[in-house]
Backbone as a chain_set.jsonl record, in Angstrom:
{"seq": "MKLPKEEIKLIDNYLKEKNIKHLDIRAELLDHLVTEFEEKSNYSLIKDYLLSKVDFIKNFSEKHQKTIHWSYQNKLWVKFAKFFYKPKFILILFVLVALGYISLQLFGLKTFSYICYFTLLILIIYPLVYQIKYSKAVKNVQSMQSLFGITALPSVFLYAFFPIKDVMLENPLLLIIYYSFAILLGFSAVIIIENDRKKVLEKYHQLVNKE", "coords": {"N": [[-20.49, 18.434, 25.93], [-17.196, 20.029, 25.591], [-14.264, 18.64, 25.141], [-11.395, 19.342, 27.281], [-8.14, 20.018, 26.46], [-6.204, 18.113, 27.534], [-7.499, 16.146, 28.903], [-8.162, 15.264, 26.211], [-5.352, 14.408, 25.468], [-4.853, 12.691, 27.318], [-6.826, 10.524, 26.319], [-5.365, 9.896, 23.9], [-2.797, 8.762, 24.97], [-3.552, 6.811, 25.978], [-4.88, 4.876, 24.005], [-2.079, 4.624, 22.991], [-1.034, 3.124, 24.922], [-2.505, 0.726, 24.384], [-1.481, -0.36, 22.448], [-2.021, 1.04, 19.726], [-0.206, 1.887, 17.072], [-0.059, 3.123, 14.623], [-0.152, 6.303, 13.089], [-1.991, 7.153, 11.534], [-4.347, 5.252, 11.699], [-4.585, 5.89, 14.739], [-5.207, 8.587, 14.845], [-7.632, 8.552, 13.509], [-9.091, 7.068, 15.385], [-9.07, 8.484, 17.683], [-10.115, 11.01, 17.22], [-12.987, 9.764, 17.014], [-13.416, 8.71, 19.497], [-13.426, 11.024, 21.215], [-15.122, 12.759, 20.094], [-17.674, 10.905, 20.537], [-17.499, 10.887, 23.026], [-17.995, 13.724, 23.903], [-20.536, 14.105, 22.49], [-22.376, 11.582, 22.977], [-21.871, 10.103, 25.514], [-22.381, 8.965, 28.369], [-20.868, 8.434, 30.535], [-19.277, 10.364, 33.303], [-16.414, 10.287, 33.744], [-13.368, 10.115, 31.976], [-11.483, 8.083, 32.345], [-13.246, 5.891, 33.28], [-15.44, 5.607, 30.829], [-13.201, 5.179, 28.854], [-12.623, 2.232, 29.667], [-14.648, 1.09, 28.973], [-14.54, 0.598, 26.281], [-12.762, -1.0, 25.374], [-12.705, -3.406, 23.682], [-13.867, -2.319, 21.314], [-12.016, -0.519, 20.331], [-9.832, -2.179, 20.156], [-10.837, -3.845, 17.899], [-11.631, -1.766, 15.888], [-9.241, -0.587, 15.259], [-8.056, -2.887, 14.043], [-9.904, -3.46, 11.469], [-9.707, -1.088, 10.463], [-7.12, -1.49, 9.326], [-7.078, -3.606, 7.718], [-9.169, -2.54, 5.997], [-7.607, -0.107, 5.135], [-5.597, -1.536, 3.616], [-6.689, -3.515, 1.801], [-8.043, -1.469, 0.228], [-5.96, -0.578, -1.371], [-4.822, -2.715, -2.344], [-6.911, -3.11, -4.076], [-6.798, -0.704, -5.643], [-4.705, -1.298, -7.184], [-5.517, -3.211, -9.185], [-7.396, -1.811, -10.097], [-5.99, 0.113, -11.548], [-4.5, -1.394, -13.04], [-6.463, -2.654, -14.875], [-6.854, -0.394, -16.634], [-4.777, -0.224, -18.479], [-6.047, -1.552, -20.483], [-8.297, -0.112, -21.273], [-8.316, 2.664, -21.257], [-7.388, 5.649, -22.93], [-4.309, 6.615, -22.818], [-3.014, 4.628, -21.187], [-3.302, 2.929, -22.851], [-1.607, 3.559, -25.097], [0.901, 3.164, -23.409], [0.863, 0.513, -22.943], [1.041, -0.385, -25.966], [3.665, 0.515, -26.316], [5.078, -1.128, -24.636], [4.403, -3.405, -25.587], [5.803, -3.461, -28.393], [8.352, -3.014, -27.796], [8.605, -5.434, -26.429], [8.307, -7.163, -28.793], [10.559, -6.558, -30.357], [12.651, -7.057, -28.707], [12.46, -9.873, -28.114], [12.928, -10.645, -31.021], [15.285, -9.617, -31.699], [17.097, -11.184, -29.578], [16.312, -13.594, -28.923], [14.182, -16.179, -27.472], [15.265, -17.104, -24.385], [16.949, -14.9, -23.657], [15.19, -12.837, -24.135], [13.462, -13.459, -21.801], [15.239, -13.112, -19.63], [15.57, -10.416, -19.796], [13.037, -9.428, -19.425], [12.518, -10.601, -16.408], [14.621, -9.002, -15.528], [13.651, -6.196, -16.265], [11.018, -6.597, -14.386], [12.314, -6.939, -11.996], [13.291, -4.381, -11.513], [11.263, -2.688, -11.465], [10.239, -3.587, -8.965], [12.261, -3.119, -7.39], [12.604, -0.612, -7.361], [10.395, 1.391, -5.775], [11.507, 0.337, -3.318], [13.572, 2.363, -2.887], [12.138, 4.754, -1.839], [10.746, 3.172, 0.082], [13.101, 3.088, 2.136], [13.856, 5.785, 2.194], [11.776, 6.758, 3.217], [11.706, 5.501, 5.69], [10.5, 6.156, 8.567], [7.896, 7.02, 8.483], [7.163, 4.81, 7.245], [6.967, 2.855, 9.078], [5.524, 4.126, 11.14], [3.125, 4.735, 9.887], [-0.081, 3.253, 8.414], [-1.011, 3.657, 6.008], [0.741, 4.257, 4.585], [2.605, 1.593, 4.923], [0.796, 0.073, 3.72], [0.588, 1.042, 0.86], [3.145, 0.761, -0.172], [3.103, -2.049, 0.207], [1.943, -3.104, -2.137], [3.429, -3.876, -4.038], [3.981, -6.248, -3.516], [2.313, -8.458, -4.841], [3.34, -8.318, -7.74], [5.927, -9.232, -6.853], [5.549, -11.738, -6.36], [5.574, -13.207, -8.914], [8.237, -12.679, -9.627], [9.503, -14.393, -8.018], [8.468, -16.722, -8.502], [9.344, -17.262, -11.186], [12.023, -18.902, -11.428], [11.527, -21.221, -10.591], [9.861, -22.376, -12.486], [10.79, -21.825, -14.888], [11.821, -23.4, -16.767], [9.725, -25.031, -17.676], [8.205, -22.722, -18.85], [10.21, -21.748, -20.92], [9.66, -23.899, -22.621], [7.174, -23.182, -23.702], [6.454, -20.574, -25.308], [4.368, -18.805, -25.747], [3.04, -18.906, -23.114], [4.968, -17.394, -21.931], [5.435, -15.235, -22.397], [2.521, -14.37, -22.083], [2.762, -14.519, -18.93], [5.116, -12.764, -18.109], [3.807, -10.589, -19.27], [1.875, -10.017, -17.944], [2.841, -9.895, -15.409], [4.447, -7.392, -15.579], [3.086, -5.553, -16.406], [1.492, -5.3, -13.847], [3.696, -4.551, -12.254], [4.4, -2.118, -13.245], [1.695, -0.759, -12.853], [1.623, -0.539, -9.955], [4.017, 1.201, -9.563], [3.26, 3.499, -10.865], [0.665, 4.058, -9.038], [2.354, 4.313, -6.477], [3.92, 6.363, -6.959], [2.003, 8.789, -7.591], [0.861, 8.886, -5.243], [2.699, 8.891, -2.825], [3.696, 11.435, -2.11], [1.171, 12.524, -1.032], [0.638, 11.063, 1.262], [3.03, 10.735, 2.602], [2.758, 13.783, 3.434], [0.377, 13.612, 4.814], [1.505, 12.216, 6.884], [3.383, 14.031, 7.893], [1.691, 15.878, 9.023], [0.46, 14.868, 11.175], [2.687, 13.892, 12.963], [3.501, 16.382, 13.646], [1.441, 17.112, 15.386], [1.387, 15.418, 17.406]], "CA": [[-19.571, 19.158, 26.946], [-16.16, 20.293, 25.067], [-12.973, 18.071, 26.087], [-10.255, 19.931, 27.199], [-6.721, 19.268, 25.688], [-5.395, 17.675, 28.63], [-8.356, 14.733, 28.522], [-7.618, 14.416, 24.584], [-3.931, 13.975, 25.446], [-5.023, 11.353, 28.005], [-7.281, 9.366, 25.627], [-4.375, 9.449, 23.224], [-2.036, 8.342, 25.633], [-4.283, 5.378, 26.728], [-4.432, 4.389, 22.836], [-0.691, 4.336, 23.087], [-0.797, 1.967, 25.806], [-3.051, -0.414, 23.937], [-0.668, -0.331, 21.074], [-2.465, 1.771, 18.57], [0.888, 2.421, 17.172], [0.006, 3.853, 13.457], [-0.506, 7.231, 13.641], [-3.38, 7.523, 10.929], [-5.601, 4.889, 12.652], [-5.115, 6.564, 16.094], [-5.745, 9.603, 14.599], [-9.201, 8.404, 13.309], [-9.632, 6.321, 16.428], [-8.884, 9.61, 18.763], [-11.169, 11.696, 16.825], [-14.15, 9.137, 17.219], [-13.656, 8.688, 20.669], [-13.679, 12.597, 21.582], [-16.78, 13.139, 19.546], [-18.716, 10.002, 21.104], [-17.646, 11.24, 24.379], [-18.564, 14.761, 23.609], [-21.988, 14.142, 22.197], [-23.029, 10.813, 23.45], [-21.407, 9.555, 26.541], [-23.005, 8.999, 29.672], [-19.701, 8.701, 31.509], [-18.696, 11.461, 33.616], [-15.15, 10.1, 33.655], [-12.821, 9.818, 30.717], [-11.048, 6.475, 32.422], [-14.441, 4.906, 32.89], [-15.384, 5.827, 29.403], [-12.214, 4.258, 27.935], [-12.446, 1.151, 29.82], [-15.924, 0.56, 28.46], [-14.017, 0.864, 24.88], [-11.365, -1.835, 24.883], [-13.032, -4.061, 22.78], [-14.277, -1.545, 20.413], [-10.511, -0.002, 20.041], [-8.932, -3.342, 19.189], [-11.76, -4.049, 16.393], [-11.543, -0.385, 15.064], [-7.749, -0.639, 14.647], [-7.744, -4.422, 12.833], [-10.827, -3.206, 10.787], [-8.907, 0.135, 9.587], [-5.798, -1.84, 8.845], [-7.569, -4.33, 6.443], [-9.771, -1.835, 4.951], [-6.569, 0.537, 4.179], [-4.659, -2.873, 3.1], [-7.35, -3.886, 0.662], [-8.231, -0.33, -0.448], [-4.563, -0.329, -2.195], [-5.267, -3.984, -3.546], [-8.35, -2.83, -4.972], [-6.348, 0.31, -6.533], [-3.655, -1.64, -7.945], [-6.178, -4.095, -10.023], [-7.936, -0.906, -11.023], [-4.982, 0.616, -12.135], [-3.753, -2.272, -13.973], [-7.549, -2.839, -15.805], [-6.659, 0.621, -17.268], [-4.18, -0.626, -19.637], [-6.891, -2.047, -21.435], [-9.23, 1.105, -21.834], [-7.737, 4.233, -21.259], [-5.938, 5.839, -24.471], [-2.789, 6.984, -22.025], [-2.443, 3.598, -20.903], [-3.477, 1.818, -24.126], [-0.318, 3.776, -25.562], [1.952, 2.731, -22.949], [0.969, -1.046, -23.287], [1.63, -0.371, -26.851], [5.184, 0.552, -26.498], [5.545, -2.027, -23.868], [4.56, -4.638, -26.556], [6.417, -3.039, -29.381], [9.78, -3.155, -27.269], [9.079, -6.953, -26.135], [8.496, -7.863, -29.92], [11.831, -6.125, -30.822], [13.446, -7.484, -27.806], [12.143, -11.103, -28.801], [13.388, -10.977, -32.261], [16.809, -9.585, -31.736], [17.766, -11.658, -28.655], [15.888, -15.14, -28.59], [13.336, -16.486, -25.849], [15.508, -17.187, -23.401], [17.658, -13.433, -23.586], [14.156, -12.226, -23.939], [12.746, -13.789, -20.495], [15.895, -12.471, -18.515], [15.357, -9.081, -19.874], [11.491, -9.303, -18.746], [12.66, -10.802, -15.32], [15.503, -7.948, -14.767], [12.574, -5.282, -16.049], [10.328, -6.781, -13.189], [12.97, -6.614, -10.762], [13.905, -2.861, -11.383], [9.761, -2.254, -11.002], [10.009, -3.815, -7.682], [13.375, -2.342, -6.686], [12.66, 1.064, -7.611], [9.95, 1.88, -4.611], [12.058, 0.214, -2.066], [14.234, 3.451, -2.603], [11.528, 5.44, -1.103], [10.779, 2.835, 1.631], [14.396, 3.326, 2.908], [14.002, 7.031, 2.57], [10.716, 7.353, 4.242], [11.551, 4.545, 6.918], [9.937, 6.507, 9.814], [6.854, 6.963, 7.998], [6.703, 3.153, 6.833], [6.823, 2.13, 10.239], [4.264, 4.569, 11.963], [1.881, 5.015, 9.124], [-0.891, 2.436, 7.954], [-1.61, 3.911, 4.848], [2.478, 4.227, 3.887], [2.759, 0.415, 4.798], [-0.123, -0.352, 2.438], [1.297, 2.043, -0.16], [4.356, 0.279, -0.548], [2.537, -3.187, 0.016], [1.251, -3.336, -3.34], [4.496, -4.576, -4.759], [3.946, -7.951, -2.901], [1.708, -9.459, -5.804], [4.23, -8.596, -8.717], [7.041, -9.759, -6.518], [5.376, -13.086, -6.413], [6.021, -13.321, -10.387], [9.484, -12.722, -9.925], [9.829, -15.205, -7.223], [7.985, -18.125, -9.15], [9.874, -17.679, -12.293], [13.037, -19.756, -11.818], [11.196, -22.801, -10.248], [9.043, -22.94, -13.397], [11.559, -21.354, -15.979], [11.988, -24.705, -18.187], [8.496, -25.057, -18.632], [8.075, -21.47, -19.413], [11.094, -21.685, -22.034], [9.104, -24.899, -23.349], [5.832, -22.744, -24.212], [7.123, -19.142, -25.594], [3.171, -17.94, -25.334], [2.741, -18.869, -21.842], [6.138, -16.842, -20.951], [5.026, -13.954, -22.95], [1.646, -13.795, -21.11], [3.312, -14.515, -17.701], [5.573, -11.497, -18.194], [2.961, -9.317, -19.724], [0.689, -9.636, -16.594], [3.727, -9.28, -14.225], [5.312, -6.333, -15.648], [1.811, -4.294, -16.354], [1.215, -5.128, -12.619], [4.624, -3.863, -11.449], [3.987, -0.523, -13.663], [0.725, -0.016, -12.061], [2.202, -0.372, -8.657], [4.829, 2.077, -9.217], [2.383, 4.66, -10.922], [0.298, 4.33, -7.688], [3.201, 4.714, -5.618], [4.375, 7.77, -7.672], [0.855, 9.318, -7.365], [0.239, 8.868, -3.838], [3.503, 8.847, -1.845], [3.673, 12.676, -1.415], [0.226, 13.092, -0.489], [0.825, 9.971, 2.342], [3.884, 11.683, 3.266], [2.539, 15.09, 3.68], [-0.632, 13.467, 6.065], [2.323, 11.775, 8.062], [4.168, 15.258, 9.002], [0.825, 16.301, 9.971], [0.057, 13.89, 12.106], [3.805, 14.13, 13.728], [3.174, 17.755, 14.249], [0.085, 16.828, 16.091], [2.01, 14.779, 18.323]], "C": [[-18.189, 19.224, 25.824], [-15.085, 19.753, 25.911], [-11.716, 19.034, 26.288], [-9.138, 19.437, 26.636], [-5.768, 18.388, 26.408], [-6.112, 16.442, 28.832], [-8.175, 14.353, 26.977], [-6.517, 13.874, 24.802], [-4.258, 12.161, 26.326], [-5.852, 10.063, 27.279], [-5.93, 8.924, 24.687], [-3.294, 8.793, 23.768], [-2.483, 6.845, 26.095], [-4.279, 4.746, 25.18], [-3.255, 4.112, 22.583], [-0.158, 3.345, 23.608], [-1.463, 0.607, 25.076], [-2.549, -0.759, 22.295], [-1.317, -0.111, 19.935], [-1.156, 2.479, 17.926], [0.517, 3.503, 15.794], [-0.589, 5.041, 13.767], [-1.969, 7.828, 12.993], [-4.048, 6.905, 11.512], [-5.824, 5.485, 13.833], [-5.689, 7.6, 16.009], [-7.288, 9.758, 14.321], [-9.731, 7.889, 14.459], [-10.12, 7.519, 17.597], [-10.179, 10.451, 18.557], [-12.619, 11.334, 16.949], [-14.603, 9.156, 18.455], [-14.002, 10.019, 21.306], [-14.876, 12.798, 21.377], [-17.786, 12.314, 20.206], [-18.596, 10.42, 22.621], [-17.982, 12.506, 24.721], [-19.969, 15.285, 23.789], [-23.003, 12.877, 22.867], [-22.907, 9.953, 24.902], [-22.018, 9.804, 27.683], [-22.061, 8.75, 30.841], [-19.492, 9.807, 31.858], [-17.162, 11.378, 33.672], [-14.361, 9.622, 32.411], [-12.555, 8.299, 31.139], [-12.126, 5.37, 32.542], [-14.907, 4.497, 31.522], [-14.792, 4.649, 28.345], [-12.116, 2.585, 28.186], [-13.727, 0.283, 29.283], [-15.746, 0.36, 26.866], [-13.242, 0.042, 24.513], [-11.66, -2.541, 23.665], [-13.289, -3.126, 21.473], [-12.789, -0.977, 19.869], [-9.61, -1.176, 19.326], [-9.603, -3.635, 17.831], [-11.565, -2.977, 15.619], [-10.154, -0.354, 14.573], [-7.342, -1.998, 13.737], [-8.67, -3.968, 11.461], [-10.077, -2.525, 9.885], [-7.619, -0.367, 8.872], [-6.294, -2.444, 7.597], [-8.346, -3.346, 5.356], [-8.476, -0.849, 3.864], [-5.617, -0.649, 3.176], [-5.409, -3.111, 1.604], [-8.033, -2.746, -0.175], [-7.026, -0.249, -1.827], [-4.82, -1.742, -2.921], [-6.274, -3.559, -4.577], [-7.583, -1.572, -6.118], [-5.346, -0.45, -7.466], [-4.508, -2.462, -9.283], [-7.011, -2.847, -10.668], [-7.153, -0.072, -12.062], [-4.538, -0.301, -13.281], [-4.929, -2.368, -15.246], [-7.244, -1.335, -16.832], [-6.034, 0.754, -18.369], [-5.109, -0.696, -20.563], [-8.27, -1.237, -21.966], [-9.143, 2.443, -21.772], [-6.833, 4.627, -22.589], [-4.685, 6.26, -23.631], [-2.463, 6.066, -22.069], [-2.509, 2.49, -22.107], [-1.904, 1.955, -25.054], [0.924, 3.003, -24.854], [2.236, 1.319, -23.161], [1.487, -1.008, -24.907], [3.229, -0.502, -27.277], [5.645, -0.445, -26.036], [5.944, -3.253, -24.722], [5.273, -4.784, -27.44], [8.186, -3.586, -28.942], [9.878, -4.604, -26.858], [9.449, -7.566, -27.563], [9.928, -7.388, -30.438], [12.862, -6.898, -30.122], [13.843, -9.104, -28.282], [12.906, -11.559, -30.147], [14.73, -10.901, -32.467], [17.663, -10.762, -30.946], [17.385, -13.139, -28.477], [14.785, -14.998, -27.304], [14.149, -16.355, -24.861], [16.296, -15.823, -22.779], [16.517, -12.716, -23.115], [13.688, -12.61, -22.363], [13.597, -13.433, -19.325], [15.418, -11.23, -18.573], [14.009, -8.521, -19.4], [11.767, -9.458, -17.343], [13.367, -9.362, -14.885], [14.123, -6.539, -14.684], [11.634, -5.403, -14.863], [10.946, -6.405, -11.981], [13.404, -5.106, -10.51], [12.358, -2.424, -11.027], [9.806, -2.731, -9.783], [10.984, -3.256, -6.907], [12.986, -0.818, -6.259], [11.752, 1.514, -6.093], [10.464, 1.285, -3.252], [13.078, 1.479, -1.779], [13.538, 4.392, -1.881], [11.241, 4.747, 0.208], [11.728, 3.222, 2.515], [14.122, 4.578, 3.168], [12.76, 7.544, 3.405], [10.194, 5.935, 5.335], [10.723, 4.68, 8.006], [8.417, 6.168, 9.7], [6.313, 5.667, 7.745], [6.212, 2.804, 8.196], [5.893, 2.771, 11.105], [3.17, 4.796, 11.041], [1.018, 3.729, 8.314], [-0.854, 2.389, 6.517], [-0.143, 3.809, 4.107], [2.771, 2.655, 3.694], [2.201, -0.331, 3.669], [-0.096, -0.119, 1.273], [2.255, 0.932, -0.806], [4.094, -1.309, -0.678], [2.271, -3.556, -1.308], [2.108, -3.652, -3.987], [4.626, -5.753, -4.537], [3.583, -8.631, -4.186], [2.662, -9.298, -6.752], [5.385, -9.296, -8.465], [6.639, -11.514, -6.523], [5.592, -13.904, -7.969], [7.345, -13.422, -10.511], [10.154, -13.667, -9.104], [9.567, -16.742, -7.809], [8.781, -17.916, -10.458], [10.78, -18.608, -12.676], [12.821, -20.913, -11.518], [10.314, -23.631, -11.512], [9.786, -22.65, -14.857], [11.735, -22.354, -17.102], [10.719, -24.913, -18.734], [7.964, -23.642, -19.353], [9.048, -21.437, -21.062], [10.608, -22.617, -22.974], [7.866, -24.064, -24.012], [5.911, -20.925, -24.253], [5.548, -18.269, -25.296], [2.89, -17.786, -24.014], [3.909, -17.694, -21.066], [5.528, -15.539, -21.311], [3.759, -13.539, -22.034], [1.921, -13.487, -19.515], [4.047, -13.197, -17.452], [4.915, -10.301, -18.732], [2.271, -8.887, -18.725], [1.524, -9.157, -15.601], [3.924, -7.963, -14.238], [4.257, -5.019, -15.795], [1.503, -4.063, -14.638], [2.182, -4.439, -11.652], [4.587, -2.607, -12.298], [2.796, -0.068, -12.749], [1.119, 0.336, -10.779], [2.93, 0.557, -8.198], [4.147, 3.432, -9.72], [1.377, 4.875, -9.686], [1.198, 5.025, -6.624], [3.642, 6.092, -5.735], [3.113, 8.613, -7.342], [0.711, 9.753, -5.839], [1.332, 9.024, -2.741], [3.882, 10.378, -1.254], [2.507, 13.082, -0.384], [0.228, 12.093, 1.031], [1.674, 10.665, 3.075], [3.733, 12.93, 4.138], [1.473, 14.741, 4.862], [0.333, 12.825, 7.284], [3.074, 12.995, 9.005], [3.009, 15.878, 9.953], [0.477, 15.792, 11.112], [1.303, 14.181, 13.278], [3.67, 15.438, 14.197], [2.05, 18.075, 14.978], [0.501, 16.602, 17.606], [2.686, 15.579, 19.738]], "O": [[-18.203, 18.237, 25.089], [-14.87, 20.133, 27.062], [-11.117, 19.421, 25.285], [-9.198, 18.26, 26.282], [-4.702, 17.998, 25.932], [-5.356, 15.48, 28.964], [-8.058, 13.178, 26.628], [-6.439, 12.72, 24.38], [-3.977, 11.007, 26.003], [-5.632, 8.884, 27.555], [-5.497, 7.772, 24.73], [-2.701, 8.109, 22.934], [-1.734, 5.953, 26.493], [-3.418, 3.868, 25.147], [-3.168, 3.17, 21.795], [0.809, 2.706, 23.195], [-0.916, -0.484, 25.233], [-3.144, -1.252, 21.337], [-1.266, -0.98, 19.065], [-1.0, 3.66, 18.233], [0.82, 4.687, 15.945], [-1.486, 5.049, 14.609], [-2.783, 8.582, 13.526], [-4.767, 7.616, 12.214], [-6.982, 5.703, 14.186], [-6.603, 7.876, 16.786], [-8.022, 10.673, 14.697], [-10.903, 8.198, 14.676], [-11.18, 7.513, 18.222], [-11.074, 10.6, 19.388], [-13.475, 12.217, 16.998], [-15.755, 9.466, 18.759], [-15.02, 10.007, 21.999], [-15.701, 13.004, 22.268], [-18.828, 12.897, 20.504], [-19.565, 10.285, 23.368], [-18.324, 12.625, 25.897], [-20.493, 16.138, 24.506], [-24.164, 13.104, 23.211], [-23.823, 9.228, 25.29], [-22.19, 10.982, 27.996], [-22.453, 8.854, 32.003], [-19.439, 10.619, 30.934], [-16.586, 12.466, 33.646], [-14.825, 8.637, 31.836], [-13.135, 7.372, 30.574], [-12.019, 4.237, 32.073], [-14.826, 3.348, 31.088], [-15.273, 3.814, 27.579], [-11.712, 1.782, 27.344], [-13.763, -0.945, 29.205], [-16.716, -0.008, 26.203], [-12.852, 0.109, 23.348], [-10.975, -2.35, 22.66], [-12.634, -3.503, 20.502], [-12.638, -1.17, 18.663], [-8.926, -1.114, 18.305], [-8.959, -3.655, 16.782], [-11.275, -3.264, 14.457], [-9.978, -0.069, 13.388], [-6.444, -2.033, 12.896], [-8.118, -4.138, 10.374], [-9.743, -2.974, 8.788], [-7.121, 0.268, 7.943], [-6.02, -1.937, 6.509], [-8.164, -3.381, 4.139], [-8.346, -0.796, 2.642], [-5.082, -0.363, 2.105], [-4.858, -2.938, 0.516], [-8.571, -3.064, -1.235], [-7.279, 0.079, -2.986], [-5.016, -1.737, -4.136], [-6.24, -3.768, -5.789], [-7.855, -1.609, -7.317], [-5.289, -0.038, -8.625], [-4.042, -2.261, -10.404], [-7.279, -2.973, -11.863], [-7.577, 0.322, -13.149], [-4.247, 0.16, -14.385], [-4.565, -2.215, -16.412], [-7.586, -1.515, -18.001], [-6.381, 1.554, -19.238], [-5.048, 0.087, -21.511], [-9.067, -1.629, -22.818], [-9.948, 3.232, -22.267], [-5.871, 4.033, -23.076], [-3.754, 6.005, -24.396], [-1.532, 5.908, -22.86], [-1.864, 1.445, -22.19], [-1.24, 1.033, -25.527], [1.768, 2.366, -25.485], [3.337, 0.851, -23.452], [2.478, -1.715, -25.09], [3.814, -1.203, -28.103], [6.58, -0.97, -26.642], [6.992, -3.897, -24.769], [5.653, -5.928, -27.692], [8.951, -4.298, -29.594], [10.992, -5.13, -26.866], [10.454, -8.254, -27.743], [10.411, -8.281, -31.134], [13.829, -7.366, -30.722], [14.935, -9.531, -28.656], [13.403, -12.677, -30.285], [15.385, -11.699, -33.136], [18.679, -11.251, -31.44], [18.173, -13.869, -27.878], [14.614, -14.09, -26.49], [13.883, -15.354, -24.196], [16.293, -15.647, -21.561], [16.53, -12.079, -22.061], [13.592, -11.57, -21.711], [13.108, -13.381, -18.196], [14.847, -10.778, -17.581], [13.868, -7.352, -19.04], [11.33, -8.498, -16.708], [12.828, -8.643, -14.044], [13.699, -6.02, -13.651], [11.397, -4.351, -14.271], [10.414, -5.746, -11.087], [13.811, -4.718, -9.415], [12.341, -1.637, -10.081], [9.069, -1.96, -9.168], [10.69, -2.88, -5.772], [13.065, -0.169, -5.216], [12.474, 2.004, -5.225], [9.962, 1.647, -2.187], [13.428, 1.681, -0.616], [14.273, 5.037, -1.134], [11.374, 5.334, 1.282], [11.393, 3.673, 3.61], [14.07, 4.825, 4.373], [12.768, 8.548, 4.117], [9.087, 5.503, 5.656], [10.189, 3.691, 8.507], [7.783, 5.396, 10.42], [5.135, 5.402, 7.987], [5.037, 2.474, 8.356], [5.356, 2.018, 11.918], [2.122, 5.105, 11.608], [1.72, 3.209, 7.446], [-0.704, 1.357, 5.864], [-0.062, 3.23, 3.024], [3.128, 2.27, 2.581], [2.78, -1.092, 2.894], [-0.651, -0.877, 0.478], [2.01, 0.359, -1.867], [4.733, -1.921, -1.534], [2.512, -4.753, -1.465], [1.607, -3.88, -5.088], [5.346, -6.442, -5.26], [4.431, -9.37, -4.686], [3.196, -10.404, -6.845], [5.965, -9.917, -9.355], [7.501, -12.377, -6.691], [5.75, -15.123, -8.029], [7.795, -14.158, -11.389], [11.345, -13.867, -9.341], [10.3, -17.71, -7.607], [8.789, -19.057, -10.919], [10.732, -19.174, -13.768], [13.574, -21.802, -11.916], [10.1, -24.838, -11.625], [9.377, -23.217, -15.871], [11.775, -22.004, -18.281], [10.497, -24.983, -19.943], [7.328, -23.679, -20.406], [8.528, -21.131, -22.135], [10.938, -22.428, -24.144], [7.623, -24.504, -25.136], [5.486, -20.186, -23.365], [5.572, -17.199, -24.688], [2.51, -16.686, -23.611], [3.761, -17.241, -19.931], [5.128, -14.805, -20.407], [3.84, -12.544, -21.313], [1.466, -12.509, -18.921], [3.585, -12.491, -16.555], [5.4, -9.172, -18.658], [2.01, -7.705, -18.502], [1.197, -8.184, -14.922], [3.699, -7.273, -13.245], [4.476, -3.86, -15.443], [1.316, -2.943, -14.162], [1.848, -3.897, -10.598], [4.948, -1.744, -11.498], [2.919, 0.889, -11.985], [0.979, 1.51, -10.436], [2.903, 0.953, -7.033], [4.404, 4.457, -9.087], [1.307, 6.051, -9.329], [0.893, 6.054, -6.022], [3.728, 6.87, -4.785], [3.47, 9.395, -6.46], [0.469, 10.894, -5.446], [0.876, 9.311, -1.634], [4.303, 10.517, -0.105], [2.646, 13.694, 0.675], [-0.327, 12.667, 1.968], [1.299, 11.216, 4.11], [4.314, 13.153, 5.2], [1.554, 15.438, 5.874], [-0.011, 12.906, 8.463], [3.293, 13.02, 10.216], [3.131, 16.256, 11.118], [0.186, 16.527, 12.057], [0.983, 14.637, 14.376], [3.756, 15.527, 15.422], [1.716, 19.242, 15.183], [0.179, 17.224, 18.619], [3.278, 14.922, 20.594]]}, "num_chains": 1, "name": "protein.A"}
């Protein structure tokens, strides 16, 4: 039985009432519920069917939020790993190492640490420009939230530096490893955001147009 648009809208409104606020998750859930009702449901009334799906709706939303979040976190580590085996990324790594070495020789360890700190800061602030620009999409689309959420891990290194600064400055090798790891993660996050932001934004506009 093919559902009319009015009843599909009724399901969509019900999902909004259940606080399924992210457009991408609500679209997937709506598609699932409509398909199931049309093909498998023994209920004759939409309202009765939806009442039987309260727990499913909640679990579906929570599961998909986690799935989207961890898919981007996994993407971050995959991109990070490419710096060690993909020729294009190895070249970028070589340039970063060369610049780091020159900075260390020219300015000394303490200044080098601040150069690294502000490099990492720029890599973290840069995506914030897009977050402000796409604020409505970030608010309403889980994929967009998770995309920009990948800067959280590089940010940890930024916040952790000053409490352990003295230890780092006494151990130059540890400082270099610390910032090498952090900056590569930052670059990885920026690359993913640049690659995915337009695609996710386009999906957002498509979902808004269906509203």
